[in-house]
C-alpha positions as a Markdown table, in Angstrom:
| # | Residue | x | y | z |
|---|---|---|---|---|
| 1 | Ile | 0.0 | 0.0 | 0.0 |
| 2 | Gly | 1.1 | 3.6 | -0.5 |
| 3 | Arg | 2.6 | 5.6 | 2.2 |
| 4 | Phe | -0.6 | 7.5 | 3.1 |
| 5 | Gln | -3.1 | 4.7 | 2.8 |
| 6 | Asn | -5.2 | 2.9 | 5.3 |
| 7 | Pro | -5.0 | -0.9 | 4.8 |
| 8 | Phe | -8.5 | -1.4 | 6.3 |
| 9 | Val | -10.1 | 0.4 | 3.4 |
| 10 | Glu | -7.7 | -0.8 | 0.7 |
| 11 | Cys | -7.4 | -4.5 | 1.2 |
| 12 | His | -9.3 | -7.6 | 2.3 |
| 13 | Leu | -7.1 | -8.2 | 5.3 |
| 14 | Ser | -8.7 | -11.4 | 6.6 |
| 15 | Phe | -8.6 | -13.0 | 3.2 |
| 16 | Met | -4.9 | -12.1 | 2.8 |
| 17 | Ser | -4.1 | -13.4 | 6.3 |
| 18 | Lys | -5.9 | -16.6 | 5.7 |
| 19 | Asn | -4.0 | -17.1 | 2.5 |
| 20 | Lys | -0.6 | -16.0 | 3.9 |
| 21 | Ile | -0.4 | -12.9 | 1.6 |
| 22 | Gln | 1.7 | -10.2 | 3.1 |
| 23 | Leu | 0.7 | -6.6 | 3.3 |
| 24 | Val | 3.6 | -4.2 | 2.8 |
| 25 | Arg | 3.7 | -0.4 | 3.1 |
| 26 | Arg | 6.1 | 1.4 | 0.8 |
| 27 | Pro | 7.7 | 4.8 | 1.4 |
| 28 | Ser | 6.2 | 6.3 | -1.8 |
| 29 | Gly | 2.7 | 7.6 | -2.3 |
| 30 | Gly | 0.2 | 6.2 | -4.8 |
| 31 | Gly | -2.5 | 3.5 | -4.7 |
| 32 | Thr | -2.5 | 0.0 | -3.5 |
| 33 | Val | -1.0 | -2.6 | -5.9 |
| 34 | Phe | -0.8 | -6.4 | -5.9 |
| 35 | His | 2.5 | -8.2 | -6.6 |
| 36 | Asp | 3.0 | -11.8 | -7.6 |
| 37 | Gln | 5.4 | -13.5 | -10.0 |
| 38 | Gly | 3.5 | -12.2 | -13.0 |
| 39 | Asn | 3.9 | -8.5 | -12.1 |
| 40 | Leu | 7.1 | -6.6 | -12.9 |
| 41 | Asn | 8.0 | -3.7 | -10.8 |
| 42 | Phe | 10.2 | -1.1 | -12.6 |
| 43 | Ser | 12.1 | 1.8 | -11.0 |
| 44 | Phe | 13.7 | 4.9 | -12.3 |
| 45 | Ile | 16.1 | 6.6 | -9.8 |
| 46 | Ala | 17.5 | 10.0 | -10.8 |
| 47 | Pro | 18.7 | 13.3 | -9.5 |
| 48 | Gln | 15.9 | 16.0 | -9.2 |
| 49 | Glu | 17.0 | 17.8 | -12.4 |
| 50 | His | 16.4 | 14.6 | -14.4 |
| 51 | Tyr | 13.1 | 13.6 | -12.8 |
| 52 | Cys | 10.6 | 13.1 | -15.6 |
| 53 | Pro | 7.9 | 10.4 | -15.0 |
| 54 | Lys | 6.3 | 11.0 | -18.4 |
| 55 | Lys | 9.6 | 10.3 | -20.2 |
| 56 | Asn | 10.1 | 7.1 | -18.1 |
| 57 | Leu | 6.6 | 5.9 | -19.0 |
| 58 | Gln | 7.1 | 6.9 | -22.7 |
| 59 | Phe | 10.1 | 4.6 | -22.6 |
| 60 | Ile | 8.0 | 1.7 | -21.4 |
| 61 | Ala | 5.1 | 2.5 | -23.7 |
| 62 | Asp | 7.4 | 2.7 | -26.8 |
| 63 | Ile | 8.7 | -0.8 | -26.0 |
| 64 | Leu | 5.2 | -2.2 | -25.8 |
| 65 | Arg | 4.0 | -0.4 | -28.9 |
| 66 | Glu | 6.9 | -2.0 | -30.9 |
| 67 | Lys | 5.0 | -5.3 | -30.1 |
| 68 | Glu | 1.9 | -3.8 | -31.6 |
| 69 | Leu | 0.1 | -3.0 | -28.3 |
| 70 | Pro | -2.1 | 0.1 | -28.5 |
| 71 | Ile | -0.7 | 1.7 | -25.4 |
| 72 | Glu | -2.2 | 4.9 | -24.0 |
| 73 | Leu | -0.9 | 7.1 | -21.2 |
| 74 | Asn | -3.6 | 8.8 | -19.1 |
| 75 | Gln | -3.3 | 11.9 | -16.9 |
| 76 | Arg | -2.7 | 9.7 | -13.8 |
| 77 | Asn | 0.4 | 8.3 | -15.5 |
| 78 | Asp | -1.2 | 4.9 | -15.9 |
| 79 | Leu | -0.5 | 2.8 | -19.0 |
| 80 | Leu | -3.6 | 1.4 | -20.6 |
| 81 | Val | -4.5 | -1.0 | -23.4 |
| 82 | His | -8.1 | -0.6 | -24.7 |
| 83 | Ser | -9.0 | 1.3 | -21.4 |
| 84 | Tyr | -7.6 | -1.5 | -19.2 |
| 85 | Lys | -4.9 | -0.6 | -16.8 |
| 86 | Ile | -1.7 | -2.6 | -17.2 |
| 87 | Ser | 0.6 | -0.2 | -15.2 |
| 88 | Gly | 0.4 | 2.3 | -12.4 |
| 89 | Ser | 3.1 | 4.6 | -10.9 |
| 90 | Ala | 4.2 | 6.0 | -7.6 |
| 91 | Tyr | 6.8 | 8.6 | -6.6 |
| 92 | Lys | 9.1 | 9.6 | -3.9 |
| 93 | Lys | 11.3 | 12.7 | -3.8 |
| 94 | Lys | 14.2 | 13.3 | -1.5 |
| 95 | Lys | 16.5 | 16.4 | -1.3 |
| 96 | Arg | 18.5 | 15.5 | -4.3 |
| 97 | Met | 17.2 | 12.2 | -5.6 |
| 98 | Thr | 13.8 | 11.0 | -7.0 |
| 99 | Leu | 12.2 | 7.6 | -7.4 |
| 100 | His | 9.5 | 6.8 | -9.9 |
| 101 | His | 8.4 | 3.2 | -9.8 |
| 102 | Gly | 5.6 | 1.3 | -11.3 |
| 103 | Thr | 3.9 | -2.0 | -11.9 |
| 104 | Leu | 3.6 | -3.8 | -15.2 |
| 105 | Leu | 1.0 | -6.6 | -15.2 |
| 106 | Ile | 2.4 | -9.3 | -17.4 |
| 107 | Asn | 0.6 | -12.5 | -16.3 |
| 108 | Ser | -0.6 | -11.9 | -12.8 |
| 109 | Asp | -3.3 | -13.9 | -11.1 |
| 110 | Leu | -6.0 | -11.4 | -11.6 |
| 111 | Thr | -8.5 | -13.4 | -9.6 |
| 112 | Leu | -6.3 | -13.3 | -6.6 |
| 113 | Leu | -5.6 | -9.6 | -7.2 |
| 114 | Arg | -9.3 | -8.8 | -7.1 |
| 115 | Lys | -9.9 | -10.9 | -4.0 |
| 116 | Cys | -7.1 | -9.1 | -2.1 |
| 117 | Leu | -8.2 | -5.7 | -3.2 |
| 118 | Lys | -11.9 | -6.2 | -2.8 |
| 119 | Val | -12.6 | -4.6 | 0.6 |
| 120 | Pro | -15.4 | -6.1 | 2.7 |
| 121 | Glu | -18.1 | -3.6 | 3.3 |
| 122 | Asn | -17.2 | -1.6 | 6.4 |
| 123 | Arg | -18.0 | 1.7 | 7.9 |
| 124 | Ile | -14.5 | 2.9 | 8.5 |
| 125 | Val | -14.0 | 6.6 | 7.8 |
| 126 | Ser | -10.4 | 7.3 | 6.9 |
| 127 | Lys | -8.3 | 10.3 | 6.1 |
| 128 | Gly | -5.9 | 8.1 | 4.1 |
| 129 | Ile | -5.5 | 8.4 | 0.4 |
| 130 | Lys | -7.9 | 6.1 | -1.4 |
| 131 | Ser | -6.9 | 4.1 | -4.4 |
| 132 | Val | -8.5 | 4.9 | -7.7 |
| 133 | Arg | -10.1 | 1.6 | -8.7 |
| 134 | Ser | -9.5 | 0.6 | -12.3 |
| 135 | Ser | -10.2 | -2.4 | -14.6 |
| 136 | Val | -7.0 | -4.2 | -15.1 |
| 137 | Gln | -5.7 | -6.7 | -17.6 |
| 138 | Asn | -2.4 | -8.6 | -18.2 |
| 139 | Leu | -0.1 | -7.9 | -21.2 |
| 140 | Ser | -0.2 | -11.6 | -22.0 |
| 141 | Phe | -4.0 | -11.3 | -22.6 |
| 142 | Trp | -3.3 | -8.9 | -25.4 |
| 143 | Asn | -0.2 | -10.7 | -26.7 |
| 144 | Pro | 0.7 | -14.2 | -25.6 |
| 145 | Leu | 4.4 | -13.6 | -26.3 |
| 146 | Phe | 4.5 | -11.6 | -23.1 |
| 147 | Asn | 5.9 | -13.4 | -20.1 |
| 148 | Tyr | 8.3 | -12.2 | -17.4 |
| 149 | Lys | 11.6 | -13.0 | -19.2 |
| 150 | Phe | 10.4 | -11.8 | -22.5 |
| 151 | Thr | 9.3 | -8.4 | -21.0 |
| 152 | Val | 12.5 | -8.0 | -19.0 |
| 153 | Asp | 14.6 | -8.8 | -22.1 |
| 154 | Leu | 12.7 | -6.2 | -24.2 |
| 155 | Ile | 13.3 | -3.5 | -21.6 |
| 156 | Met | 16.9 | -4.3 | -21.1 |
| 157 | Gln | 17.6 | -4.4 | -24.9 |
| 158 | Lys | 15.9 | -1.1 | -25.4 |
| 159 | Trp | 17.9 | 0.5 | -22.5 |
| 160 | Lys | 21.1 | -0.8 | -23.9 |
| 161 | Thr | 20.3 | 0.6 | -27.3 |
| 162 | Met | 19.1 | 4.0 | -26.1 |
| 163 | Tyr | 22.0 | 4.6 | -23.7 |
| 164 | Asn | 24.7 | 2.8 | -25.6 |
| 165 | Gln | 25.3 | 0.3 | -22.8 |
| 166 | Thr | 27.4 | -2.7 | -23.6 |
| 167 | Ser | 26.6 | -4.7 | -20.5 |
| 168 | Met | 23.9 | -4.8 | -17.9 |
| 169 | Gln | 23.3 | -6.9 | -14.8 |
| 170 | Ile | 20.1 | -7.9 | -13.1 |
| 171 | Ile | 20.5 | -7.3 | -9.4 |
| 172 | Asp | 18.8 | -10.1 | -7.6 |
| 173 | Glu | 18.6 | -11.0 | -3.9 |
| 174 | Ser | 21.8 | -13.1 | -3.8 |
| 175 | Leu | 23.8 | -10.2 | -5.3 |
| 176 | Leu | 22.3 | -7.7 | -2.8 |
| 177 | Lys | 23.3 | -10.0 | 0.1 |
| 178 | Ser | 26.9 | -10.4 | -1.2 |
| 179 | Asn | 27.7 | -6.9 | -2.2 |
| 180 | Asp | 28.3 | -4.3 | 0.5 |
| 181 | Glu | 28.2 | -1.4 | -1.9 |
| 182 | Leu | 24.8 | -2.4 | -3.2 |
| 183 | Lys | 23.5 | -2.8 | 0.4 |
| 184 | Lys | 24.3 | 0.9 | 1.0 |
């Protein structure tokens, strides 16, 4: 859930507890999202002077359009295909650095997503920021080629080409644990 959200009005907490689905609060704002193995989380970290979420999303949208997906970017910085949300964003600004991160639904369990985010009727009044509910769909629904590896490979290849990178490395949990500089 986003930094300023109330979990009691965003999530079906008893369902999540019964099914051992963790609730995690992130330091950025934005709405509640569901993460599983079919959802890619992307992040752009940059100094304030290079902060440009629209440019970041245009980068992702261009990659998907190259695979003939009719991607639209709405005013909330969501990526849509035929009015279905496939990606949402959240932001965090510090003194000198910025973070723009988002989701990309590739082949998530949408039934489980809906159950986790369908709040039982309650009478809680909250000052927290409420999520804007949207109809969602997976990229794989629109193009069966999309799976996690295919999508990551597309993004990495585009990044290498755009920024003339000769090598890139995926930072996974084992690398984070073994590298003191990355831990910082």
